[in-house]
């Protein structure tokens, strides 16, 4: 009986003892779990989570790009929403990485942003984009076959630097030029990010500010000059020259070393050296570059090469006129479209906003420096060395940002001078605005009443990135080259007799992609000129079949072997720029099919090719219509 009475007490004591043992055990186990999961939580920062989502969206969208709906508004507004979403999320992730403490997050943010912005050009198409890419591939192919460039045929003979370098690289490594072209935009942007970061650091900026400059240079680079081209190679080399010049004040040997990449720029591109000459002369006058005479040496080298190869310029004018406003205009070809208007507004809006912000920062920095200098003289007659250094850095960045506008004093560059000015001014502009953007996104007092400022600044950064992406990808479908077009175009160049005429209703396509183009161009430099260059043909509706019959009769009378090529890219290009009324090219194709004098030899894969039968001995040119 006593045992039964004592049993509840014993049970209670046992429970109390187990509780005393269990509670510390539970606490210890919880602590161990917390210590184990802490590194996991530390690695899963909000910035990294967003980067992972952005990268997944980007990679998941790539397979859908080739089958997306064609629209004049471009890739971002097509049926692949993952592309713009990934760009926006990568920009948000970059802002979070900037506000965080981990430098590794900022490096990852740059890599993810690069992937979201440029991977569609490498993995979203079966062939490299842009028709001009294939003209450059033809020069490289000729150089690989013959060991030298063809002189007296086109402008490339006088500036062979990029082609020689690519041909050598592909020959040594076994890489095909077309495979290199597929990834060229990614490679160029990666180098540009590193160069701008180094440029910002050379001008005294912190790691955070240099990160912002590099990110903005990448996000706002909408010009589209990163495909396989002399411009892209010259741009990369020029960035290297600028980095060496900026660091040459402390290490003068770097200034002398800059002569090497500058010489490569001189033999690569016609316009880029003169931007560097303007920048080097201005920096030398300010005493920033060592040795100070580098600008003069650059000018002599660029001018001497130009004099030796003036004949290679062909129809390109050495001097377009002294009217900067006229040289800045971009000529309008065709009636345009809604997509072209939106893309043009996105490009202009981004450029004007960046120039205005950079100009404001430069003006404030230089004026504030002078005011502080005056106050220091009154109080102490001494200057704060840090303030002097900051003002000098602002001045150098301002020179890099606005020296390119000097090109407008003498060149229109075929109506593309303003695009080149934006491209050349981009490094200096982003370095100028980087400290301001950093202060707005990472305020010194996060709990201040103006805490909404970082949110507004972040929204503006994302909007600017999307606007620039629209400017870059707005002409996507007009620039995508069909694989069948590459096959047909290359085989045609290899087999058609010399001389021959290759007609196309639109000035775009994979032309001159193999070295055999040289024989045709030597016989007739305009053998592949577009019909839009003929007087009266731009905007032809082809409503009347008599127009096609008259054209064909003239071509038969001239007697030259004639081919006519029409691709899906040409249709999209014509729609984007409004070169012909809606349905005009379809009507023209139907009329060619109905005309017995034309034989259809290819009609698949978005490519149509006709051969003109029954030609006679050559006759005077009768292409122009009054």
Coordinates of C-alpha atoms in Angstrom, one line a residue:
X1 CA 0.0 0.0 0.0
X2 CA 2.8 2.3 0.9
X3 CA 4.5 1.5 -2.5
X4 CA 1.3 2.5 -4.3
X5 CA 1.1 5.8 -2.4
X6 CA 4.8 6.6 -3.0
X7 CA 4.7 5.7 -6.7
X8 CA 3.2 9.0 -8.0
X9 CA 5.8 11.0 -6.1
X10 CA 8.6 8.8 -7.6
X11 CA 7.2 9.2 -11.0
X12 CA 7.0 13.0 -10.6
X13 CA 10.6 13.2 -9.4
X14 CA 11.7 11.1 -12.3
X15 CA 9.9 13.5 -14.7
X16 CA 11.5 16.5 -13.1
X17 CA 14.9 14.8 -13.4
X18 CA 14.3 14.0 -17.1
X19 CA 13.1 17.6 -17.7
X20 CA 16.3 18.9 -16.1
X21 CA 18.2 16.7 -18.4
X22 CA 16.1 17.2 -21.5
X23 CA 15.8 21.0 -21.5
X24 CA 19.6 21.7 -21.7
X25 CA 19.8 18.9 -24.2
X26 CA 17.2 20.5 -26.3
X27 CA 18.9 23.8 -26.0
X28 CA 22.3 22.3 -26.9
X29 CA 20.7 20.5 -29.9
X30 CA 19.1 23.7 -31.1
X31 CA 22.4 25.5 -30.8
X32 CA 24.1 22.8 -32.8
X33 CA 21.4 23.1 -35.5
X34 CA 21.8 26.9 -35.5
X35 CA 25.5 26.6 -35.9
X36 CA 25.1 24.1 -38.7
X37 CA 22.5 26.1 -40.6
X38 CA 24.1 29.5 -40.0
X39 CA 26.6 29.1 -42.9
X40 CA 23.8 28.0 -45.2
X41 CA 21.8 31.1 -44.3
X42 CA 24.9 33.2 -44.7
X43 CA 25.4 32.0 -48.3
X44 CA 21.7 32.4 -49.2
X45 CA 21.7 36.2 -49.2
X46 CA 18.8 38.0 -50.9
X47 CA 21.1 39.1 -53.6
X48 CA 22.2 35.6 -54.4
X49 CA 18.7 34.2 -54.3
X50 CA 17.6 36.8 -56.9
X51 CA 20.7 36.1 -59.0
X52 CA 19.7 32.4 -59.0
X53 CA 16.2 33.2 -60.1
X54 CA 17.4 35.6 -62.8
X55 CA 19.9 33.0 -64.1
X56 CA 17.3 30.3 -64.1
X57 CA 14.9 32.5 -66.0
X58 CA 17.5 33.5 -68.5
X59 CA 18.7 29.9 -69.2
X60 CA 15.2 28.6 -69.3
X61 CA 14.1 31.2 -71.8
X62 CA 16.9 30.6 -74.3
X63 CA 15.4 27.5 -76.0
X64 CA 12.1 29.4 -76.6
X65 CA 13.8 32.3 -78.4
X66 CA 14.1 30.8 -81.9
X67 CA 10.3 30.1 -82.0
X68 CA 9.2 33.4 -80.5
X69 CA 6.6 35.5 -82.2
X70 CA 8.1 38.1 -84.6
X71 CA 7.3 41.7 -83.8
X72 CA 8.9 45.0 -84.7
X73 CA 9.1 45.7 -80.9
X74 CA 11.9 43.1 -80.6
X75 CA 12.8 40.3 -78.3
X76 CA 11.7 41.9 -75.0
X77 CA 8.1 42.2 -76.2
X78 CA 7.9 38.9 -78.0
X79 CA 6.6 35.7 -76.4
X80 CA 9.6 35.1 -74.2
X81 CA 8.9 37.0 -71.0
X82 CA 11.7 35.4 -69.2
X83 CA 14.3 37.5 -71.0
X84 CA 13.1 40.9 -69.8
X85 CA 12.3 39.5 -66.4
X86 CA 15.8 38.1 -66.0
X87 CA 17.3 41.4 -66.9
X88 CA 15.2 43.3 -64.4
X89 CA 15.9 40.8 -61.6
X90 CA 19.6 40.8 -62.3
X91 CA 19.6 44.6 -62.0
X92 CA 17.7 44.3 -58.6
X93 CA 20.2 41.7 -57.5
X94 CA 23.1 44.1 -58.4
X95 CA 21.5 46.8 -56.2
X96 CA 21.2 44.3 -53.3
X97 CA 24.8 43.2 -53.8
X98 CA 25.9 46.8 -53.7
X99 CA 24.1 47.4 -50.4
X100 CA 25.5 44.1 -48.9
X101 CA 28.9 43.6 -47.4
X102 CA 30.1 40.7 -49.6
X103 CA 32.4 41.6 -52.4
X104 CA 31.8 38.1 -53.8
X105 CA 28.1 39.0 -54.3
X106 CA 29.1 42.0 -56.4
X107 CA 31.3 39.9 -58.6
X108 CA 28.5 37.3 -59.0
X109 CA 26.1 40.1 -59.8
X110 CA 28.2 41.4 -62.7
X111 CA 28.5 37.8 -64.1
X112 CA 24.8 37.2 -63.8
X113 CA 23.9 40.5 -65.4
X114 CA 26.3 39.8 -68.2
X115 CA 24.7 36.5 -68.8
X116 CA 21.1 37.9 -68.8
X117 CA 22.1 40.7 -71.1
X118 CA 24.2 38.9 -73.7
X119 CA 23.6 35.1 -73.6
X120 CA 20.6 35.4 -76.0
X121 CA 23.0 36.5 -78.7
X122 CA 25.2 33.4 -78.1
X123 CA 22.7 30.7 -77.2
X124 CA 19.4 32.1 -78.5
X125 CA 20.2 31.8 -82.2
X126 CA 21.6 29.0 -84.3
X127 CA 23.9 31.5 -86.2
X128 CA 25.6 34.7 -85.3
X129 CA 23.3 37.8 -85.5
X130 CA 23.8 40.8 -87.7
X131 CA 24.3 40.7 -91.4
X132 CA 27.5 42.8 -91.1
X133 CA 29.1 39.9 -89.1
X134 CA 29.2 37.8 -92.3
X135 CA 30.9 40.5 -94.3
X136 CA 33.7 40.3 -91.8
X137 CA 33.7 36.5 -91.8
X138 CA 34.3 36.8 -95.6
X139 CA 37.4 38.9 -95.1
X140 CA 38.7 36.5 -92.5
X141 CA 38.1 33.5 -94.7
X142 CA 40.0 35.2 -97.6
X143 CA 42.9 36.0 -95.3
X144 CA 43.0 32.4 -94.1
X145 CA 43.0 31.1 -97.7
X146 CA 45.6 33.6 -99.1
X147 CA 47.6 34.8 -96.1
X148 CA 46.8 38.5 -96.8
X149 CA 43.8 40.8 -97.2
X150 CA 42.6 41.8 -100.6
X151 CA 43.6 45.4 -101.4
X152 CA 41.7 47.8 -103.6
X153 CA 38.4 45.9 -103.2
X154 CA 36.8 47.4 -100.1
X155 CA 37.7 49.5 -97.0
X156 CA 38.8 46.5 -95.0
X157 CA 42.1 46.2 -97.0
X158 CA 43.4 49.4 -95.4
X159 CA 42.5 48.4 -91.8
X160 CA 43.2 44.7 -91.5
X161 CA 44.1 44.5 -87.8
X162 CA 41.0 42.8 -86.4
X163 CA 40.8 40.4 -89.3
X164 CA 44.4 39.4 -89.0
X165 CA 44.1 38.8 -85.3
X166 CA 41.0 36.7 -85.6
X167 CA 42.4 34.7 -88.5
X168 CA 45.6 34.0 -86.6
X169 CA 43.7 33.0 -83.4
X170 CA 41.3 30.7 -85.3
X171 CA 44.2 29.1 -87.2
X172 CA 46.3 28.5 -84.1
X173 CA 43.4 27.2 -81.9
X174 CA 41.4 25.4 -84.5
X175 CA 38.3 27.5 -83.7
X176 CA 36.1 28.4 -86.6
X177 CA 35.5 32.1 -87.1
X178 CA 31.7 31.6 -87.1
X179 CA 31.9 29.9 -83.7
X180 CA 34.0 32.8 -82.3
X181 CA 31.5 35.2 -83.8
X182 CA 28.7 33.4 -81.9
X183 CA 30.3 34.3 -78.5
X184 CA 32.0 37.5 -79.4
X185 CA 29.4 39.8 -77.7
X186 CA 29.8 38.0 -74.4
X187 CA 33.6 38.2 -74.6
X188 CA 33.6 41.9 -75.5
X189 CA 31.3 42.8 -72.7
X190 CA 33.3 40.8 -70.2
X191 CA 36.4 42.7 -71.1
X192 CA 34.6 46.0 -71.0
X193 CA 33.4 45.3 -67.5
X194 CA 36.9 44.6 -66.3
X195 CA 38.3 47.6 -68.1
X196 CA 35.8 50.1 -66.7
X197 CA 36.3 48.7 -63.2
X198 CA 40.0 49.2 -63.5
X199 CA 39.4 52.7 -65.0
X200 CA 37.3 53.7 -62.0
X201 CA 39.8 52.4 -59.5
X202 CA 42.5 54.3 -61.3
X203 CA 40.5 57.5 -60.7
X204 CA 40.4 56.9 -57.0
X205 CA 37.0 55.3 -56.6
X206 CA 36.1 52.7 -54.0
X207 CA 35.4 49.1 -54.8
X208 CA 31.6 49.8 -54.5
X209 CA 31.8 52.8 -56.8
X210 CA 33.9 50.9 -59.3
X211 CA 31.3 48.1 -59.2
X212 CA 28.6 50.6 -60.0
X213 CA 30.6 52.0 -62.9
X214 CA 31.2 48.5 -64.3
X215 CA 27.6 47.5 -63.9
X216 CA 26.3 50.7 -65.5
X217 CA 28.7 50.4 -68.4
X218 CA 27.3 46.9 -69.0
X219 CA 23.7 47.6 -68.5
X220 CA 23.6 50.9 -70.5
X221 CA 25.7 49.6 -73.5
X222 CA 22.9 49.4 -76.0
X223 CA 24.8 50.5 -79.2
X224 CA 25.3 46.9 -80.4
X225 CA 28.9 47.2 -81.6
X226 CA 30.0 44.1 -79.7
X227 CA 29.6 41.6 -82.6
X228 CA 32.6 40.3 -84.5
X229 CA 33.8 43.5 -86.2
X230 CA 36.7 45.9 -86.3
X231 CA 34.7 48.3 -84.2
X232 CA 34.4 45.8 -81.4
X233 CA 38.0 44.9 -81.4
X234 CA 39.0 48.6 -81.6
X235 CA 36.6 49.4 -78.7
X236 CA 38.2 46.7 -76.5
X237 CA 41.8 47.9 -77.3
X238 CA 40.8 51.5 -76.7
X239 CA 39.5 50.7 -73.3
X240 CA 42.9 49.1 -72.5
X241 CA 44.6 52.3 -73.8
X242 CA 42.4 54.5 -71.5
X243 CA 43.2 52.3 -68.5
X244 CA 46.9 52.6 -69.1
X245 CA 46.7 56.4 -69.6
X246 CA 44.8 56.9 -66.4
X247 CA 47.4 54.9 -64.4
X248 CA 50.4 56.5 -66.2
X249 CA 50.6 59.5 -63.9
X250 CA 51.9 57.3 -61.1
X251 CA 53.6 54.9 -63.4
X252 CA 54.9 56.7 -66.5
X253 CA 56.0 53.4 -68.0
X254 CA 52.3 52.5 -68.5
X255 CA 51.9 55.5 -70.7
X256 CA 54.7 54.3 -73.0
X257 CA 53.1 50.8 -72.9
X258 CA 49.8 52.3 -74.2
X259 CA 51.5 52.9 -77.5
X260 CA 51.3 49.2 -78.3
X261 CA 47.4 48.8 -78.1
X262 CA 47.0 52.2 -79.7
X263 CA 49.0 51.1 -82.7
X264 CA 46.7 48.1 -82.9
X265 CA 43.7 50.4 -82.9
X266 CA 45.2 52.5 -85.7
X267 CA 45.4 49.4 -88.0
X268 CA 42.0 48.1 -86.9
X269 CA 39.4 50.9 -87.2
X270 CA 39.1 54.2 -89.0
X271 CA 37.4 56.3 -86.3
X272 CA 38.3 54.9 -82.9
X273 CA 42.0 56.2 -83.0
X274 CA 40.8 59.8 -83.3
X275 CA 38.7 59.6 -80.1
X276 CA 41.8 58.4 -78.3
X277 CA 43.8 61.2 -79.8
X278 CA 41.4 63.8 -78.5
X279 CA 41.3 62.2 -75.1
X280 CA 45.1 61.9 -74.9
X281 CA 45.7 65.5 -76.0
X282 CA 43.3 66.9 -73.4
X283 CA 44.7 64.7 -70.6
X284 CA 48.2 65.7 -71.6
X285 CA 47.4 69.4 -71.6
X286 CA 46.0 68.9 -68.0
X287 CA 49.2 67.1 -67.0
X288 CA 47.4 63.9 -66.2
X289 CA 49.2 61.7 -68.7
X290 CA 52.8 60.7 -68.6
X291 CA 54.6 61.4 -70.9
X292 CA 52.5 64.5 -71.8
X293 CA 53.4 64.3 -75.5
X294 CA 51.6 61.0 -76.0
X295 CA 48.6 62.7 -77.6
X296 CA 50.9 64.2 -80.3
X297 CA 52.4 60.8 -80.9
X298 CA 49.0 59.2 -81.2
X299 CA 47.9 61.8 -83.7
X300 CA 51.0 61.4 -85.9
X301 CA 50.5 57.6 -85.9
X302 CA 46.8 57.8 -86.8
X303 CA 47.2 60.5 -89.4
X304 CA 50.2 58.8 -91.0
X305 CA 48.3 55.5 -91.4
X306 CA 45.3 57.4 -92.8
X307 CA 47.4 59.1 -95.4
X308 CA 48.9 55.8 -96.5
X309 CA 45.4 54.3 -97.0
X310 CA 43.3 57.1 -98.1
X311 CA 42.6 55.3 -101.3
X312 CA 41.0 52.4 -99.4
X313 CA 38.3 54.7 -98.0
X314 CA 36.5 54.4 -101.3
X315 CA 33.2 56.2 -101.1
X316 CA 33.7 57.0 -97.4
X317 CA 34.4 60.6 -97.0
X318 CA 37.5 61.6 -94.9
X319 CA 35.7 64.8 -93.9
X320 CA 31.9 65.0 -93.8
X321 CA 31.6 68.7 -93.0
X322 CA 32.1 71.1 -90.1
X323 CA 28.4 71.1 -89.0
X324 CA 28.2 69.1 -85.7
X325 CA 24.4 69.1 -85.8
X326 CA 24.3 67.8 -89.3
X327 CA 26.9 65.1 -88.5
X328 CA 24.8 64.1 -85.5
X329 CA 21.7 63.4 -87.5
X330 CA 20.7 59.8 -88.2
X331 CA 19.1 59.6 -91.7
X332 CA 15.7 58.0 -91.9
X333 CA 15.3 55.2 -94.4
X334 CA 11.8 54.1 -95.0
X335 CA 8.5 54.9 -93.3
X336 CA 9.5 53.3 -90.0
X337 CA 7.3 51.3 -87.6
X338 CA 6.0 51.4 -84.1
X339 CA 8.8 49.1 -83.0
X340 CA 11.4 51.3 -84.5
X341 CA 10.0 54.4 -82.8
X342 CA 9.9 52.7 -79.4
X343 CA 13.4 51.4 -79.8
X344 CA 14.7 54.8 -81.0
X345 CA 13.1 56.6 -78.0
X346 CA 14.6 54.0 -75.6
X347 CA 18.0 54.6 -77.1
X348 CA 17.8 58.4 -77.1
X349 CA 16.2 58.6 -73.7
X350 CA 19.0 56.5 -72.1
X351 CA 21.7 58.5 -73.9
X352 CA 20.3 61.9 -73.0
X353 CA 19.6 60.9 -69.4
X354 CA 23.2 59.6 -68.9
X355 CA 24.8 62.6 -70.6
X356 CA 22.7 65.0 -68.6
X357 CA 23.5 63.3 -65.3
X358 CA 27.2 63.0 -66.1
X359 CA 27.3 66.7 -67.1
X360 CA 25.6 67.7 -63.9
X361 CA 28.0 65.6 -61.8
X362 CA 31.0 67.0 -63.6
X363 CA 29.8 70.6 -63.3
X364 CA 29.1 70.2 -59.6
X365 CA 32.4 68.5 -58.9
X366 CA 34.5 71.1 -60.7
X367 CA 32.5 74.1 -59.3
X368 CA 32.5 72.7 -55.8
X369 CA 36.2 72.1 -56.0
X370 CA 36.8 75.7 -57.0
X371 CA 34.6 77.0 -54.2
X372 CA 36.4 74.9 -51.6
X373 CA 39.7 76.1 -53.0
X374 CA 38.8 79.7 -52.6
X375 CA 37.6 79.1 -49.0
X376 CA 40.8 77.3 -48.2
X377 CA 42.9 80.2 -49.4
X378 CA 40.9 82.7 -47.2
X379 CA 41.2 80.5 -44.1
X380 CA 44.5 78.7 -44.4
X381 CA 46.0 79.4 -47.8
X382 CA 46.4 75.7 -48.1
X383 CA 44.5 73.1 -50.1
X384 CA 43.2 69.8 -48.9
X385 CA 45.1 67.2 -51.0
X386 CA 42.1 64.9 -51.0
X387 CA 39.9 67.6 -52.4
X388 CA 42.4 68.4 -55.1
X389 CA 42.6 64.7 -56.0
X390 CA 38.9 64.4 -56.2
X391 CA 38.5 67.4 -58.4
X392 CA 41.3 66.1 -60.7
X393 CA 39.6 62.7 -61.0
X394 CA 36.3 64.4 -61.9
X395 CA 38.1 66.4 -64.5
X396 CA 39.7 63.4 -66.1
X397 CA 36.4 61.5 -66.1
X398 CA 34.8 64.5 -67.7
X399 CA 37.4 64.6 -70.5
X400 CA 36.8 60.9 -71.2
X401 CA 33.1 61.4 -71.2
X402 CA 32.8 64.5 -73.4
X403 CA 35.9 64.4 -75.7
X404 CA 34.1 62.1 -78.1
X405 CA 31.7 64.9 -79.0
X406 CA 34.7 66.5 -80.8
X407 CA 34.3 63.8 -83.5
X408 CA 31.1 65.5 -84.6
X409 CA 33.1 68.5 -85.8
X410 CA 34.2 66.6 -88.9
X411 CA 32.5 63.2 -89.3
X412 CA 29.0 61.8 -89.7
X413 CA 30.3 58.3 -90.1
X414 CA 27.5 57.4 -92.5
X415 CA 24.9 58.7 -90.1
X416 CA 26.1 56.6 -87.2
X417 CA 28.4 59.2 -85.6
X418 CA 26.1 59.9 -82.7
X419 CA 26.0 56.2 -81.9
X420 CA 29.8 56.1 -81.8
X421 CA 29.9 59.2 -79.6
X422 CA 27.6 57.5 -77.1
X423 CA 29.7 54.3 -77.2
X424 CA 33.0 56.2 -76.7
X425 CA 31.6 58.5 -74.0
X426 CA 30.1 55.6 -72.0
X427 CA 33.2 54.7 -69.8
X428 CA 33.7 58.3 -68.7
X429 CA 30.0 59.0 -68.1
X430 CA 29.5 55.9 -65.9
X431 CA 32.7 56.7 -63.9
X432 CA 31.4 60.2 -63.3
X433 CA 28.0 59.1 -62.1
X434 CA 29.1 56.1 -60.1
X435 CA 29.8 57.9 -56.8
X436 CA 26.4 59.7 -56.9
X437 CA 24.5 56.5 -57.7
X438 CA 26.3 54.7 -54.9
X439 CA 25.4 57.4 -52.4
X440 CA 21.7 57.2 -53.5
X441 CA 21.6 53.4 -53.3
X442 CA 23.6 53.1 -50.1
X443 CA 22.8 56.1 -48.0
X444 CA 25.0 56.8 -44.9
X445 CA 22.0 56.9 -42.6
X446 CA 19.6 54.1 -43.7
X447 CA 17.0 55.1 -41.0
X448 CA 16.8 58.7 -42.1
X449 CA 13.5 60.3 -43.2
X450 CA 14.6 60.1 -46.8
X451 CA 14.9 56.3 -46.8
X452 CA 12.6 56.2 -49.8
X453 CA 15.5 57.6 -51.9
X454 CA 17.3 54.2 -52.3
X455 CA 14.0 52.6 -53.4
X456 CA 13.4 55.3 -56.0
X457 CA 17.1 55.1 -57.2
X458 CA 16.8 51.3 -57.5
X459 CA 13.7 51.6 -59.6
X460 CA 15.4 54.1 -61.9
X461 CA 18.4 51.8 -62.3
X462 CA 16.2 48.9 -63.2
X463 CA 14.2 51.1 -65.6
X464 CA 17.4 52.3 -67.3
X465 CA 18.6 48.7 -67.7
X466 CA 15.4 47.7 -69.3
X467 CA 15.3 50.8 -71.5
X468 CA 18.9 50.0 -72.7
X469 CA 17.9 46.4 -73.3
X470 CA 15.0 47.5 -75.4
X471 CA 17.4 49.7 -77.5
X472 CA 19.7 46.7 -77.9
X473 CA 17.1 44.0 -78.6
X474 CA 14.5 46.1 -80.4
X475 CA 15.8 45.1 -83.8
X476 CA 16.3 41.5 -82.8
X477 CA 14.2 39.8 -85.5
X478 CA 15.7 42.2 -88.2
X479 CA 19.2 41.0 -87.1
X480 CA 18.6 37.2 -86.7
X481 CA 20.1 35.3 -89.6
X482 CA 18.5 32.0 -90.6
X483 CA 20.8 29.0 -90.8
X484 CA 19.5 28.1 -94.3
X485 CA 20.4 31.6 -95.4
X486 CA 24.0 31.0 -94.4
X487 CA 24.1 27.7 -96.3
X488 CA 22.5 29.2 -99.4
X489 CA 24.6 32.4 -99.4
X490 CA 27.9 30.7 -98.9
X491 CA 27.2 28.0 -101.6
X492 CA 26.0 30.7 -104.0
X493 CA 29.2 32.7 -103.6
X494 CA 31.3 29.7 -104.3
X495 CA 29.5 28.6 -107.4
X496 CA 28.1 31.6 -109.3
X497 CA 30.1 32.8 -112.3
X498 CA 32.2 36.0 -112.2
X499 CA 30.9 38.5 -112.7
X500 CA 27.3 38.0 -111.5
X501 CA 24.6 40.1 -109.9
X502 CA 23.0 39.2 -106.6
X503 CA 19.8 41.1 -106.0
X504 CA 17.9 41.6 -102.8
X505 CA 15.0 43.9 -102.0
X506 CA 16.4 44.8 -98.6
X507 CA 20.0 45.8 -97.6
X508 CA 20.5 43.1 -95.0
X509 CA 21.5 39.4 -95.0
X510 CA 24.5 37.1 -94.7
X511 CA 26.4 38.4 -97.7
X512 CA 30.0 38.2 -98.6
X513 CA 30.5 35.5 -95.9
X514 CA 33.3 33.5 -97.7
X515 CA 36.5 34.7 -99.4
X516 CA 35.1 34.1 -102.9
X517 CA 33.3 37.4 -102.6
X518 CA 36.6 39.2 -103.5
X519 CA 36.4 38.0 -107.1
X520 CA 32.9 39.4 -107.5
X521 CA 33.6 42.7 -105.7
X522 CA 36.7 43.2 -107.8
X523 CA 34.7 42.8 -111.0
X524 CA 31.8 44.9 -109.7
X525 CA 31.9 46.6 -106.2
X526 CA 28.1 46.9 -106.3
X527 CA 27.4 43.3 -107.4
X528 CA 25.2 42.7 -104.3
X529 CA 23.7 46.2 -103.9
X530 CA 20.2 46.3 -102.5
X531 CA 17.3 47.4 -104.7
X532 CA 16.6 50.1 -102.1
X533 CA 19.7 51.9 -103.5
X534 CA 18.0 52.2 -106.9
X535 CA 16.3 55.5 -107.5
X536 CA 12.5 55.2 -107.1
X537 CA 12.4 51.6 -105.8
X538 CA 12.3 52.3 -102.0
X539 CA 8.7 51.9 -100.9
X540 CA 7.5 50.2 -104.1
X541 CA 4.2 48.4 -103.3
X542 CA 4.5 45.9 -106.2
X543 CA 0.7 46.2 -106.8
X544 CA 1.2 46.2 -110.5
X545 CA 2.9 43.0 -112.0
X546 CA 4.1 45.2 -114.8
X547 CA 6.7 46.6 -112.5
X548 CA 8.3 43.2 -112.0
X549 CA 8.0 42.4 -115.7
X550 CA 9.8 45.6 -116.7
X551 CA 12.6 45.0 -114.1
X552 CA 13.1 41.4 -115.4
X553 CA 13.2 42.6 -119.0
X554 CA 15.9 45.1 -118.2
X555 CA 17.9 42.5 -116.4
X556 CA 17.6 40.0 -119.3
X557 CA 18.7 42.7 -121.7
X558 CA 21.8 43.5 -119.6
X559 CA 22.8 39.8 -119.9
X560 CA 24.6 39.4 -116.7
X561 CA 24.0 36.2 -114.7
X562 CA 21.5 37.3 -112.0
X563 CA 20.2 35.8 -108.8
X564 CA 17.6 37.2 -106.4
X565 CA 17.6 36.3 -102.7
X566 CA 14.8 36.9 -100.2
X567 CA 15.0 35.8 -96.6
X568 CA 12.9 36.0 -93.5
X569 CA 15.5 38.4 -92.0
X570 CA 14.9 40.7 -95.0
X571 CA 11.2 40.7 -94.4
X572 CA 11.6 41.5 -90.7
X573 CA 14.1 44.2 -91.5
X574 CA 11.8 45.7 -94.1
X575 CA 8.9 45.7 -91.6
X576 CA 11.0 47.3 -88.8
X577 CA 12.1 50.2 -91.0
X578 CA 9.1 50.4 -93.2
X579 CA 11.0 50.0 -96.4
X580 CA 8.0 48.7 -98.3
X581 CA 4.3 48.7 -97.7
X582 CA 2.7 45.8 -95.9
X583 CA 2.6 42.7 -98.1
X584 CA 4.7 44.2 -100.9
X585 CA 7.5 41.6 -100.6
X586 CA 5.0 38.8 -100.6
X587 CA 3.5 40.1 -103.8
X588 CA 6.9 40.5 -105.4
X589 CA 7.8 36.9 -104.5
X590 CA 4.5 35.7 -106.1
X591 CA 5.2 37.7 -109.2
X592 CA 8.7 36.2 -109.5
X593 CA 7.2 32.7 -109.2
X594 CA 4.7 33.5 -111.9
X595 CA 7.3 34.8 -114.3
X596 CA 8.7 32.0 -116.4
X597 CA 12.0 33.8 -116.8
X598 CA 12.8 33.2 -113.1
X599 CA 13.5 29.8 -111.8
X600 CA 13.0 29.1 -108.1
X601 CA 15.9 27.0 -106.8
X602 CA 15.5 27.4 -103.1
X603 CA 12.2 27.8 -101.1
X604 CA 12.6 26.5 -97.6
X605 CA 13.9 27.5 -94.1
X606 CA 12.8 31.1 -94.6
X607 CA 14.9 31.5 -97.7
X608 CA 13.9 32.0 -101.3
X609 CA 16.3 32.1 -104.2
X610 CA 15.6 32.6 -107.9
X611 CA 17.9 32.4 -110.9
X612 CA 17.2 34.6 -114.0
X613 CA 17.2 32.5 -117.2
X614 CA 17.8 33.6 -120.8
X615 CA 20.4 36.3 -120.3
X616 CA 22.0 38.0 -123.3
X617 CA 25.3 40.0 -123.6
X618 CA 25.8 42.9 -121.3
X619 CA 24.0 46.1 -122.0
X620 CA 24.0 49.6 -120.4
X621 CA 22.7 49.8 -116.8
X622 CA 19.0 50.5 -116.8
X623 CA 18.2 49.9 -113.1
X624 CA 17.1 53.4 -112.2
X625 CA 13.5 54.3 -112.6
X626 CA 12.5 57.9 -113.1

